[in-house]
């Protein structure tokens, strides 16, 4: 399978995951959106040497992976290229920051420490975002955005972009397949063909996007917000879930729970 | 009772200025006719259907649907009355699940959710797609996509149904099912196709197009059996009428 084919499958997989009836999937989208945003803020705001405190923040993604019955390895396989960014950013730190710091009773280079916190921050942020979209269908997510008074036009754009992304990738994929079938001995695509392929891809996806848009118009779409007219009510569970995680995130942000628990356990054993 | 009809007078249209693809077309139809629109590739069948639902408004002449002229201000009424089934189901279907896609139109027309549900179920049962309700669109086969496409239009309860090459990409069984389905509809139908066997089985009247004009308009059994006429216009006798030596 080509890379694009993988990408299309990944998007379809995430879409399919989001529309399951899992318990977390049914939590009110606004609650999940706010939690994700809050979680990311909390993670990003950790001091740059506080690796121990930061490690505790794994509790939220870990729990959601379990609740949503999603595979962690699968997620990593799907989104690992994104992890490259924080790694690239972090990799310079050891060269600039030559101090040493005592942590878990060991002396380590401050540069390496700050590199690791940066990478972990990046990983947690990406995971939390992934979990949000893998447990919340795009239309419900857009509904949450509307509740936050994000302008209609913008939300509609997000929704359409999401839809056209797969259209674009699928068109690209079928073109590359057609190319490969007629150039069986060649690996990849010859440089000479890139220009025309890219141009074709643009034209084709514009065509396809236009057809999709026409089909929407013909079925009564009038440029206003895309459906989900029925209200999503808040249930008691939504509130409990939201408050619980807000509490946990605050707690873990404020206290190095992992260290304390470690010390306690150590104390009891010793 | 309101008339269900299509009236086209002296219609001319081109995508580019000065290059008319359709010229001086006049055409009338009323419920419950079922009309086959035939002609070689590129004669403008799809263009004609798209004009009827107001996807292009820069035409000359007049198009009236149920006595309402097709123009910018009447598009909502026109589109509520006319269902259009795209040639390419992938363009027609854009929601995630079968149910959501079929429910798209009634939801957009602002119906209460209960009625949306009724119409969606009805459309699914007519097309036999009920078992696909929760399926993801991208996982459907070509034949299933076509049936779902038709259901997305039926849920609008249109009085007129336009179909562009519906039999393309269907295997023989799906094709036969579709013929049965179309023949069970009482709406005014126009089916554009160069699959003449399909037209033979679904349409009582046939309109033959060539070079942007209507060459011939009459009973299907007269037009589709006229070998000379068909061959002159880039078509062949329906396979079922050709004598084959085996
Ligand atoms: N969007 C478009 N822009 C410009 N020309 C078009 C467009 N769509 C179709 N055409 C041209 O119009 C003619 C009629 O096309 P079409 O209506 O699709 O024919 P048919 O459906 O009978 O095969 C063709 O010559 C085609 O190239
Ligand atoms: Mg066509």
PDB file of N, CA, C and O in Angstrom, chain A residues 12-13 15-16 19 21 137-139 159 162-163 170 208 211-212 214-222 225-230, chain B residues 50 53 55-56 79 82 84 86 88 90-96 100-102 104-105 107-109 113 134 136 138 152-153 156:
ATOM      1  N   UNK A  12     -10.008   7.307   7.668  1.00  0.00           N
ATOM      2  CA  UNK A  12     -11.237   6.518   7.772  1.00  0.00           C
ATOM      3  C   UNK A  12     -11.300   5.793   9.117  1.00  0.00           C
ATOM      4  O   UNK A  12     -12.354   5.696   9.729  1.00  0.00           O
ATOM      5  N   UNK A  13     -10.146   5.296   9.545  1.00  0.00           N
ATOM      6  CA  UNK A  13     -10.121   4.575  10.806  1.00  0.00           C
ATOM      7  C   UNK A  13     -10.501   5.501  11.959  1.00  0.00           C
ATOM      8  O   UNK A  13     -11.299   5.145  12.828  1.00  0.00           O
ATOM      9  N   UNK A  15     -12.213   8.255  11.776  1.00  0.00           N
ATOM     10  CA  UNK A  15     -13.631   8.580  11.640  1.00  0.00           C
ATOM     11  C   UNK A  15     -14.498   7.462  12.195  1.00  0.00           C
ATOM     12  O   UNK A  15     -15.466   7.703  12.914  1.00  0.00           O
ATOM     13  N   UNK A  16     -14.110   6.236  11.837  1.00  0.00           N
ATOM     14  CA  UNK A  16     -14.894   5.096  12.305  1.00  0.00           C
ATOM     15  C   UNK A  16     -14.798   4.958  13.827  1.00  0.00           C
ATOM     16  O   UNK A  16     -15.808   4.697  14.494  1.00  0.00           O
ATOM     17  N   UNK A  19     -17.107   7.380  15.543  1.00  0.00           N
ATOM     18  CA  UNK A  19     -18.554   7.203  15.504  1.00  0.00           C
ATOM     19  C   UNK A  19     -19.026   5.916  16.168  1.00  0.00           C
ATOM     20  O   UNK A  19     -20.153   5.496  15.972  1.00  0.00           O
ATOM     21  N   UNK A  21     -20.118   3.626  19.575  1.00  0.00           N
ATOM     22  CA  UNK A  21     -20.978   3.967  20.710  1.00  0.00           C
ATOM     23  C   UNK A  21     -20.278   3.784  22.041  1.00  0.00           C
ATOM     24  O   UNK A  21     -20.907   3.524  23.056  1.00  0.00           O
ATOM     25  N   UNK A 137     -17.030  12.454  16.789  1.00  0.00           N
ATOM     26  CA  UNK A 137     -17.250  12.666  15.365  1.00  0.00           C
ATOM     27  C   UNK A 137     -17.110  14.159  15.030  1.00  0.00           C
ATOM     28  O   UNK A 137     -17.433  15.007  15.852  1.00  0.00           O
ATOM     29  N   UNK A 138     -16.647  14.405  13.816  1.00  0.00           N
ATOM     30  CA  UNK A 138     -16.338  15.777  13.416  1.00  0.00           C
ATOM     31  C   UNK A 138     -17.559  16.706  13.552  1.00  0.00           C
ATOM     32  O   UNK A 138     -17.430  17.858  13.962  1.00  0.00           O
ATOM     33  N   UNK A 139     -18.749  16.175  13.255  1.00  0.00           N
ATOM     34  CA  UNK A 139     -19.918  17.062  13.340  1.00  0.00           C
ATOM     35  C   UNK A 139     -20.204  17.462  14.789  1.00  0.00           C
ATOM     36  O   UNK A 139     -20.619  18.581  15.062  1.00  0.00           O
ATOM     37  N   UNK A 159     -15.386  21.694   8.797  1.00  0.00           N
ATOM     38  CA  UNK A 159     -16.111  20.486   8.428  1.00  0.00           C
ATOM     39  C   UNK A 159     -15.830  20.111   6.976  1.00  0.00           C
ATOM     40  O   UNK A 159     -15.557  18.955   6.661  1.00  0.00           O
ATOM     41  N   UNK A 162     -12.287  18.840   6.393  1.00  0.00           N
ATOM     42  CA  UNK A 162     -12.165  17.463   6.846  1.00  0.00           C
ATOM     43  C   UNK A 162     -12.662  16.522   5.756  1.00  0.00           C
ATOM     44  O   UNK A 162     -12.032  15.517   5.429  1.00  0.00           O
ATOM     45  N   UNK A 163     -13.801  16.874   5.172  1.00  0.00           N
ATOM     46  CA  UNK A 163     -14.379  16.046   4.126  1.00  0.00           C
ATOM     47  C   UNK A 163     -13.485  16.040   2.869  1.00  0.00           C
ATOM     48  O   UNK A 163     -13.214  15.005   2.278  1.00  0.00           O
ATOM     49  N   UNK A 170      -7.707  10.626  -1.787  1.00  0.00           N
ATOM     50  CA  UNK A 170      -8.166   9.518  -2.624  1.00  0.00           C
ATOM     51  C   UNK A 170      -7.874   9.771  -4.092  1.00  0.00           C
ATOM     52  O   UNK A 170      -7.464   8.861  -4.814  1.00  0.00           O
ATOM     53  N   UNK A 208     -13.832  17.395  -8.018  1.00  0.00           N
ATOM     54  CA  UNK A 208     -14.531  16.510  -7.105  1.00  0.00           C
ATOM     55  C   UNK A 208     -15.196  17.310  -5.995  1.00  0.00           C
ATOM     56  O   UNK A 208     -16.355  17.094  -5.652  1.00  0.00           O
ATOM     57  N   UNK A 211     -18.264  18.795  -7.294  1.00  0.00           N
ATOM     58  CA  UNK A 211     -19.360  17.840  -7.422  1.00  0.00           C
ATOM     59  C   UNK A 211     -19.991  17.560  -6.059  1.00  0.00           C
ATOM     60  O   UNK A 211     -21.212  17.506  -5.924  1.00  0.00           O
ATOM     61  N   UNK A 212     -19.137  17.405  -5.047  1.00  0.00           N
ATOM     62  CA  UNK A 212     -19.668  17.156  -3.704  1.00  0.00           C
ATOM     63  C   UNK A 212     -20.514  18.348  -3.260  1.00  0.00           C
ATOM     64  O   UNK A 212     -21.612  18.190  -2.719  1.00  0.00           O
ATOM     65  N   UNK A 214     -22.049  20.487  -5.187  1.00  0.00           N
ATOM     66  CA  UNK A 214     -23.299  20.498  -5.940  1.00  0.00           C
ATOM     67  C   UNK A 214     -24.292  19.525  -5.324  1.00  0.00           C
ATOM     68  O   UNK A 214     -25.469  19.825  -5.179  1.00  0.00           O
ATOM     69  N   UNK A 215     -23.787  18.345  -4.975  1.00  0.00           N
ATOM     70  CA  UNK A 215     -24.684  17.354  -4.395  1.00  0.00           C
ATOM     71  C   UNK A 215     -25.292  17.869  -3.097  1.00  0.00           C
ATOM     72  O   UNK A 215     -26.451  17.602  -2.781  1.00  0.00           O
ATOM     73  N   UNK A 216     -24.511  18.646  -2.341  1.00  0.00           N
ATOM     74  CA  UNK A 216     -25.048  19.211  -1.099  1.00  0.00           C
ATOM     75  C   UNK A 216     -26.120  20.248  -1.404  1.00  0.00           C
ATOM     76  O   UNK A 216     -27.185  20.267  -0.787  1.00  0.00           O
ATOM     77  N   UNK A 217     -25.822  21.096  -2.387  1.00  0.00           N
ATOM     78  CA  UNK A 217     -26.797  22.128  -2.770  1.00  0.00           C
ATOM     79  C   UNK A 217     -28.107  21.506  -3.210  1.00  0.00           C
ATOM     80  O   UNK A 217     -29.187  21.944  -2.830  1.00  0.00           O
ATOM     81  N   UNK A 218     -27.988  20.436  -4.021  1.00  0.00           N
ATOM     82  CA  UNK A 218     -29.190  19.819  -4.572  1.00  0.00           C
ATOM     83  C   UNK A 218     -30.014  19.141  -3.489  1.00  0.00           C
ATOM     84  O   UNK A 218     -31.152  18.801  -3.693  1.00  0.00           O
ATOM     85  N   UNK A 219     -29.415  18.918  -2.346  1.00  0.00           N
ATOM     86  CA  UNK A 219     -30.182  18.291  -1.284  1.00  0.00           C
ATOM     87  C   UNK A 219     -30.491  19.309  -0.180  1.00  0.00           C
ATOM     88  O   UNK A 219     -30.578  18.979   0.993  1.00  0.00           O
ATOM     89  N   UNK A 220     -30.638  20.547  -0.584  1.00  0.00           N
ATOM     90  CA  UNK A 220     -31.204  21.530   0.323  1.00  0.00           C
ATOM     91  C   UNK A 220     -30.206  22.278   1.186  1.00  0.00           C
ATOM     92  O   UNK A 220     -30.580  23.112   2.000  1.00  0.00           O
ATOM     93  N   UNK A 221     -28.900  22.023   0.993  1.00  0.00           N
ATOM     94  CA  UNK A 221     -27.908  22.745   1.780  1.00  0.00           C
ATOM     95  C   UNK A 221     -27.880  24.192   1.307  1.00  0.00           C
ATOM     96  O   UNK A 221     -27.815  24.460   0.115  1.00  0.00           O
ATOM     97  N   UNK A 222     -27.960  25.126   2.245  1.00  0.00           N
ATOM     98  CA  UNK A 222     -28.069  26.526   1.815  1.00  0.00           C
ATOM     99  C   UNK A 222     -26.927  27.383   2.347  1.00  0.00           C
ATOM    100  O   UNK A 222     -27.065  28.583   2.534  1.00  0.00           O
ATOM    101  N   UNK A 225     -24.965  26.415   8.562  1.00  0.00           N
ATOM    102  CA  UNK A 225     -24.242  25.380   9.278  1.00  0.00           C
ATOM    103  C   UNK A 225     -24.738  23.996   8.902  1.00  0.00           C
ATOM    104  O   UNK A 225     -25.929  23.759   8.748  1.00  0.00           O
ATOM    105  N   UNK A 226     -23.786  23.078   8.725  1.00  0.00           N
ATOM    106  CA  UNK A 226     -24.131  21.732   8.309  1.00  0.00           C
ATOM    107  C   UNK A 226     -24.836  20.928   9.399  1.00  0.00           C
ATOM    108  O   UNK A 226     -24.215  20.479  10.329  1.00  0.00           O
ATOM    109  N   UNK A 227     -26.058  20.720   9.264  1.00  0.00           N
ATOM    110  CA  UNK A 227     -26.945  19.900  10.097  1.00  0.00           C
ATOM    111  C   UNK A 227     -26.617  19.830  11.596  1.00  0.00           C
ATOM    112  O   UNK A 227     -26.226  20.824  12.187  1.00  0.00           O
ATOM    113  N   UNK A 228     -26.792  18.662  12.206  1.00  0.00           N
ATOM    114  CA  UNK A 228     -26.792  18.523  13.664  1.00  0.00           C
ATOM    115  C   UNK A 228     -27.688  19.575  14.274  1.00  0.00           C
ATOM    116  O   UNK A 228     -27.255  20.423  15.040  1.00  0.00           O
ATOM    117  N   UNK A 229     -28.948  19.532  13.857  1.00  0.00           N
ATOM    118  CA  UNK A 229     -29.890  20.537  14.324  1.00  0.00           C
ATOM    119  C   UNK A 229     -30.349  20.208  15.741  1.00  0.00           C
ATOM    120  O   UNK A 229     -30.650  21.085  16.530  1.00  0.00           O
ATOM    121  N   UNK A 230     -30.399  18.907  16.040  1.00  0.00           N
ATOM    122  CA  UNK A 230     -30.891  18.560  17.373  1.00  0.00           C
ATOM    123  C   UNK A 230     -29.829  18.916  18.413  1.00  0.00           C
ATOM    124  O   UNK A 230     -28.626  18.833  18.146  1.00  0.00           O
TER     125      UNK A 230
ATOM    126  N   UNK B  50     -28.183  18.742 -15.567  1.00  0.00           N
ATOM    127  CA  UNK B  50     -27.738  19.728 -14.581  1.00  0.00           C
ATOM    128  C   UNK B  50     -28.436  21.066 -14.772  1.00  0.00           C
ATOM    129  O   UNK B  50     -28.684  21.787 -13.802  1.00  0.00           O
ATOM    130  N   UNK B  53     -31.832  21.253 -12.942  1.00  0.00           N
ATOM    131  CA  UNK B  53     -31.847  21.523 -11.500  1.00  0.00           C
ATOM    132  C   UNK B  53     -31.146  22.840 -11.154  1.00  0.00           C
ATOM    133  O   UNK B  53     -30.869  23.121  -9.997  1.00  0.00           O
ATOM    134  N   UNK B  55     -28.070  23.991 -11.878  1.00  0.00           N
ATOM    135  CA  UNK B  55     -26.656  24.051 -11.481  1.00  0.00           C
ATOM    136  C   UNK B  55     -25.904  25.060 -12.341  1.00  0.00           C
ATOM    137  O   UNK B  55     -24.882  25.590 -11.928  1.00  0.00           O
ATOM    138  N   UNK B  56     -26.414  25.332 -13.531  1.00  0.00           N
ATOM    139  CA  UNK B  56     -25.859  26.419 -14.354  1.00  0.00           C
ATOM    140  C   UNK B  56     -27.019  27.339 -14.710  1.00  0.00           C
ATOM    141  O   UNK B  56     -28.044  26.881 -15.193  1.00  0.00           O
ATOM    142  N   UNK B  79     -35.255  22.672  -6.281  1.00  0.00           N
ATOM    143  CA  UNK B  79     -34.453  21.563  -5.772  1.00  0.00           C
ATOM    144  C   UNK B  79     -35.224  20.681  -4.801  1.00  0.00           C
ATOM    145  O   UNK B  79     -34.901  19.501  -4.640  1.00  0.00           O
ATOM    146  N   UNK B  82     -37.086  18.327  -7.277  1.00  0.00           N
ATOM    147  CA  UNK B  82     -36.327  17.475  -8.181  1.00  0.00           C
ATOM    148  C   UNK B  82     -35.198  16.764  -7.436  1.00  0.00           C
ATOM    149  O   UNK B  82     -34.412  17.391  -6.741  1.00  0.00           O
ATOM    150  N   UNK B  84     -31.767  14.520  -7.838  1.00  0.00           N
ATOM    151  CA  UNK B  84     -30.753  14.296  -8.867  1.00  0.00           C
ATOM    152  C   UNK B  84     -29.778  13.236  -8.389  1.00  0.00           C
ATOM    153  O   UNK B  84     -29.146  13.393  -7.353  1.00  0.00           O
ATOM    154  N   UNK B  86     -26.366  11.508  -9.020  1.00  0.00           N
ATOM    155  CA  UNK B  86     -25.128  11.723  -9.757  1.00  0.00           C
ATOM    156  C   UNK B  86     -24.635  10.442 -10.400  1.00  0.00           C
ATOM    157  O   UNK B  86     -24.880   9.343  -9.918  1.00  0.00           O
ATOM    158  N   UNK B  88     -21.520   9.643 -10.478  1.00  0.00           N
ATOM    159  CA  UNK B  88     -20.477   9.129  -9.616  1.00  0.00           C
ATOM    160  C   UNK B  88     -20.961   9.169  -8.167  1.00  0.00           C
ATOM    161  O   UNK B  88     -21.088  10.234  -7.585  1.00  0.00           O
ATOM    162  N   UNK B  90     -19.572   8.552  -5.491  1.00  0.00           N
ATOM    163  CA  UNK B  90     -18.640   9.129  -4.525  1.00  0.00           C
ATOM    164  C   UNK B  90     -18.798  10.640  -4.419  1.00  0.00           C
ATOM    165  O   UNK B  90     -18.450  11.238  -3.418  1.00  0.00           O
ATOM    166  N   UNK B  91     -19.303  11.248  -5.478  1.00  0.00           N
ATOM    167  CA  UNK B  91     -19.564  12.680  -5.393  1.00  0.00           C
ATOM    168  C   UNK B  91     -20.880  12.941  -4.679  1.00  0.00           C
ATOM    169  O   UNK B  91     -21.076  13.973  -4.059  1.00  0.00           O
ATOM    170  N   UNK B  92     -21.789  11.995  -4.816  1.00  0.00           N
ATOM    171  CA  UNK B  92     -23.100  12.201  -4.232  1.00  0.00           C
ATOM    172  C   UNK B  92     -23.084  12.022  -2.721  1.00  0.00           C
ATOM    173  O   UNK B  92     -23.790  12.712  -1.996  1.00  0.00           O
ATOM    174  N   UNK B  93     -22.292  11.089  -2.265  1.00  0.00           N
ATOM    175  CA  UNK B  93     -22.342  10.743  -0.848  1.00  0.00           C
ATOM    176  C   UNK B  93     -21.198  11.425  -0.118  1.00  0.00           C
ATOM    177  O   UNK B  93     -20.056  11.313  -0.518  1.00  0.00           O
ATOM    178  N   UNK B  94     -21.509  12.146   0.936  1.00  0.00           N
ATOM    179  CA  UNK B  94     -20.417  12.866   1.598  1.00  0.00           C
ATOM    180  C   UNK B  94     -20.470  12.784   3.113  1.00  0.00           C
ATOM    181  O   UNK B  94     -19.598  13.308   3.790  1.00  0.00           O
ATOM    182  N   UNK B  95     -21.497  12.165   3.670  1.00  0.00           N
ATOM    183  CA  UNK B  95     -21.514  12.056   5.121  1.00  0.00           C
ATOM    184  C   UNK B  95     -20.763  10.774   5.515  1.00  0.00           C
ATOM    185  O   UNK B  95     -20.322  10.024   4.669  1.00  0.00           O
ATOM    186  N   UNK B  96     -20.660  10.539   6.810  1.00  0.00           N
ATOM    187  CA  UNK B  96     -19.903   9.374   7.252  1.00  0.00           C
ATOM    188  C   UNK B  96     -20.669   8.075   7.115  1.00  0.00           C
ATOM    189  O   UNK B  96     -20.169   7.097   6.601  1.00  0.00           O
ATOM    190  N   UNK B 100     -26.773   8.922   8.054  1.00  0.00           N
ATOM    191  CA  UNK B 100     -26.586  10.376   8.044  1.00  0.00           C
ATOM    192  C   UNK B 100     -26.693  10.965   6.649  1.00  0.00           C
ATOM    193  O   UNK B 100     -27.186  12.068   6.462  1.00  0.00           O
ATOM    194  N   UNK B 101     -26.216  10.202   5.671  1.00  0.00           N
ATOM    195  CA  UNK B 101     -26.273  10.726   4.315  1.00  0.00           C
ATOM    196  C   UNK B 101     -27.713  10.777   3.818  1.00  0.00           C
ATOM    197  O   UNK B 101     -28.137  11.754   3.215  1.00  0.00           O
ATOM    198  N   UNK B 102     -28.473   9.713   4.107  1.00  0.00           N
ATOM    199  CA  UNK B 102     -29.861   9.699   3.638  1.00  0.00           C
ATOM    200  C   UNK B 102     -30.677  10.755   4.386  1.00  0.00           C
ATOM    201  O   UNK B 102     -31.586  11.365   3.846  1.00  0.00           O
ATOM    202  N   UNK B 104     -29.578  13.590   5.346  1.00  0.00           N
ATOM    203  CA  UNK B 104     -29.042  14.939   5.119  1.00  0.00           C
ATOM    204  C   UNK B 104     -30.096  15.903   4.566  1.00  0.00           C
ATOM    205  O   UNK B 104     -30.283  17.004   5.091  1.00  0.00           O
ATOM    206  N   UNK B 105     -30.785  15.476   3.504  1.00  0.00           N
ATOM    207  CA  UNK B 105     -31.735  16.390   2.857  1.00  0.00           C
ATOM    208  C   UNK B 105     -32.902  16.753   3.782  1.00  0.00           C
ATOM    209  O   UNK B 105     -33.159  17.932   4.013  1.00  0.00           O
ATOM    210  N   UNK B 107     -33.051  16.782   6.911  1.00  0.00           N
ATOM    211  CA  UNK B 107     -32.548  17.634   7.996  1.00  0.00           C
ATOM    212  C   UNK B 107     -32.354  19.057   7.501  1.00  0.00           C
ATOM    213  O   UNK B 107     -32.681  20.020   8.177  1.00  0.00           O
ATOM    214  N   UNK B 108     -31.808  19.166   6.294  1.00  0.00           N
ATOM    215  CA  UNK B 108     -31.588  20.498   5.742  1.00  0.00           C
ATOM    216  C   UNK B 108     -32.874  21.240   5.458  1.00  0.00           C
ATOM    217  O   UNK B 108     -32.889  22.460   5.446  1.00  0.00           O
ATOM    218  N   UNK B 109     -33.939  20.480   5.179  1.00  0.00           N
ATOM    219  CA  UNK B 109     -35.212  21.143   4.968  1.00  0.00           C
ATOM    220  C   UNK B 109     -35.877  21.476   6.284  1.00  0.00           C
ATOM    221  O   UNK B 109     -37.034  21.867   6.330  1.00  0.00           O
ATOM    222  N   UNK B 113     -36.841  16.052  13.879  1.00  0.00           N
ATOM    223  CA  UNK B 113     -36.021  14.842  13.841  1.00  0.00           C
ATOM    224  C   UNK B 113     -36.855  13.567  13.677  1.00  0.00           C
ATOM    225  O   UNK B 113     -36.426  12.594  13.074  1.00  0.00           O
ATOM    226  N   UNK B 134     -25.970   1.648   9.526  1.00  0.00           N
ATOM    227  CA  UNK B 134     -24.854   2.169  10.331  1.00  0.00           C
ATOM    228  C   UNK B 134     -23.509   2.073   9.630  1.00  0.00           C
ATOM    229  O   UNK B 134     -22.485   2.443  10.190  1.00  0.00           O
ATOM    230  N   UNK B 136     -20.234   2.582   7.282  1.00  0.00           N
ATOM    231  CA  UNK B 136     -19.481   3.728   6.798  1.00  0.00           C
ATOM    232  C   UNK B 136     -19.589   3.734   5.276  1.00  0.00           C
ATOM    233  O   UNK B 136     -19.434   2.688   4.643  1.00  0.00           O
ATOM    234  N   UNK B 138     -17.604   4.712   2.956  1.00  0.00           N
ATOM    235  CA  UNK B 138     -16.457   4.310   2.150  1.00  0.00           C
ATOM    236  C   UNK B 138     -16.265   2.801   2.102  1.00  0.00           C
ATOM    237  O   UNK B 138     -15.514   2.288   1.298  1.00  0.00           O
ATOM    238  N   UNK B 152     -30.747   8.634  -0.877  1.00  0.00           N
ATOM    239  CA  UNK B 152     -30.531  10.004  -0.390  1.00  0.00           C
ATOM    240  C   UNK B 152     -31.432  10.991  -1.119  1.00  0.00           C
ATOM    241  O   UNK B 152     -31.725  12.059  -0.613  1.00  0.00           O
ATOM    242  N   UNK B 153     -31.831  10.604  -2.326  1.00  0.00           N
ATOM    243  CA  UNK B 153     -32.712  11.465  -3.099  1.00  0.00           C
ATOM    244  C   UNK B 153     -34.175  11.190  -2.749  1.00  0.00           C
ATOM    245  O   UNK B 153     -34.984  12.104  -2.625  1.00  0.00           O
ATOM    246  N   UNK B 156     -35.943  12.973   0.082  1.00  0.00           N
ATOM    247  CA  UNK B 156     -36.456  14.326  -0.154  1.00  0.00           C
ATOM    248  C   UNK B 156     -37.893  14.282  -0.658  1.00  0.00           C
ATOM    249  O   UNK B 156     -38.527  15.315  -0.808  1.00  0.00           O
TER     250      UNK B 156
END
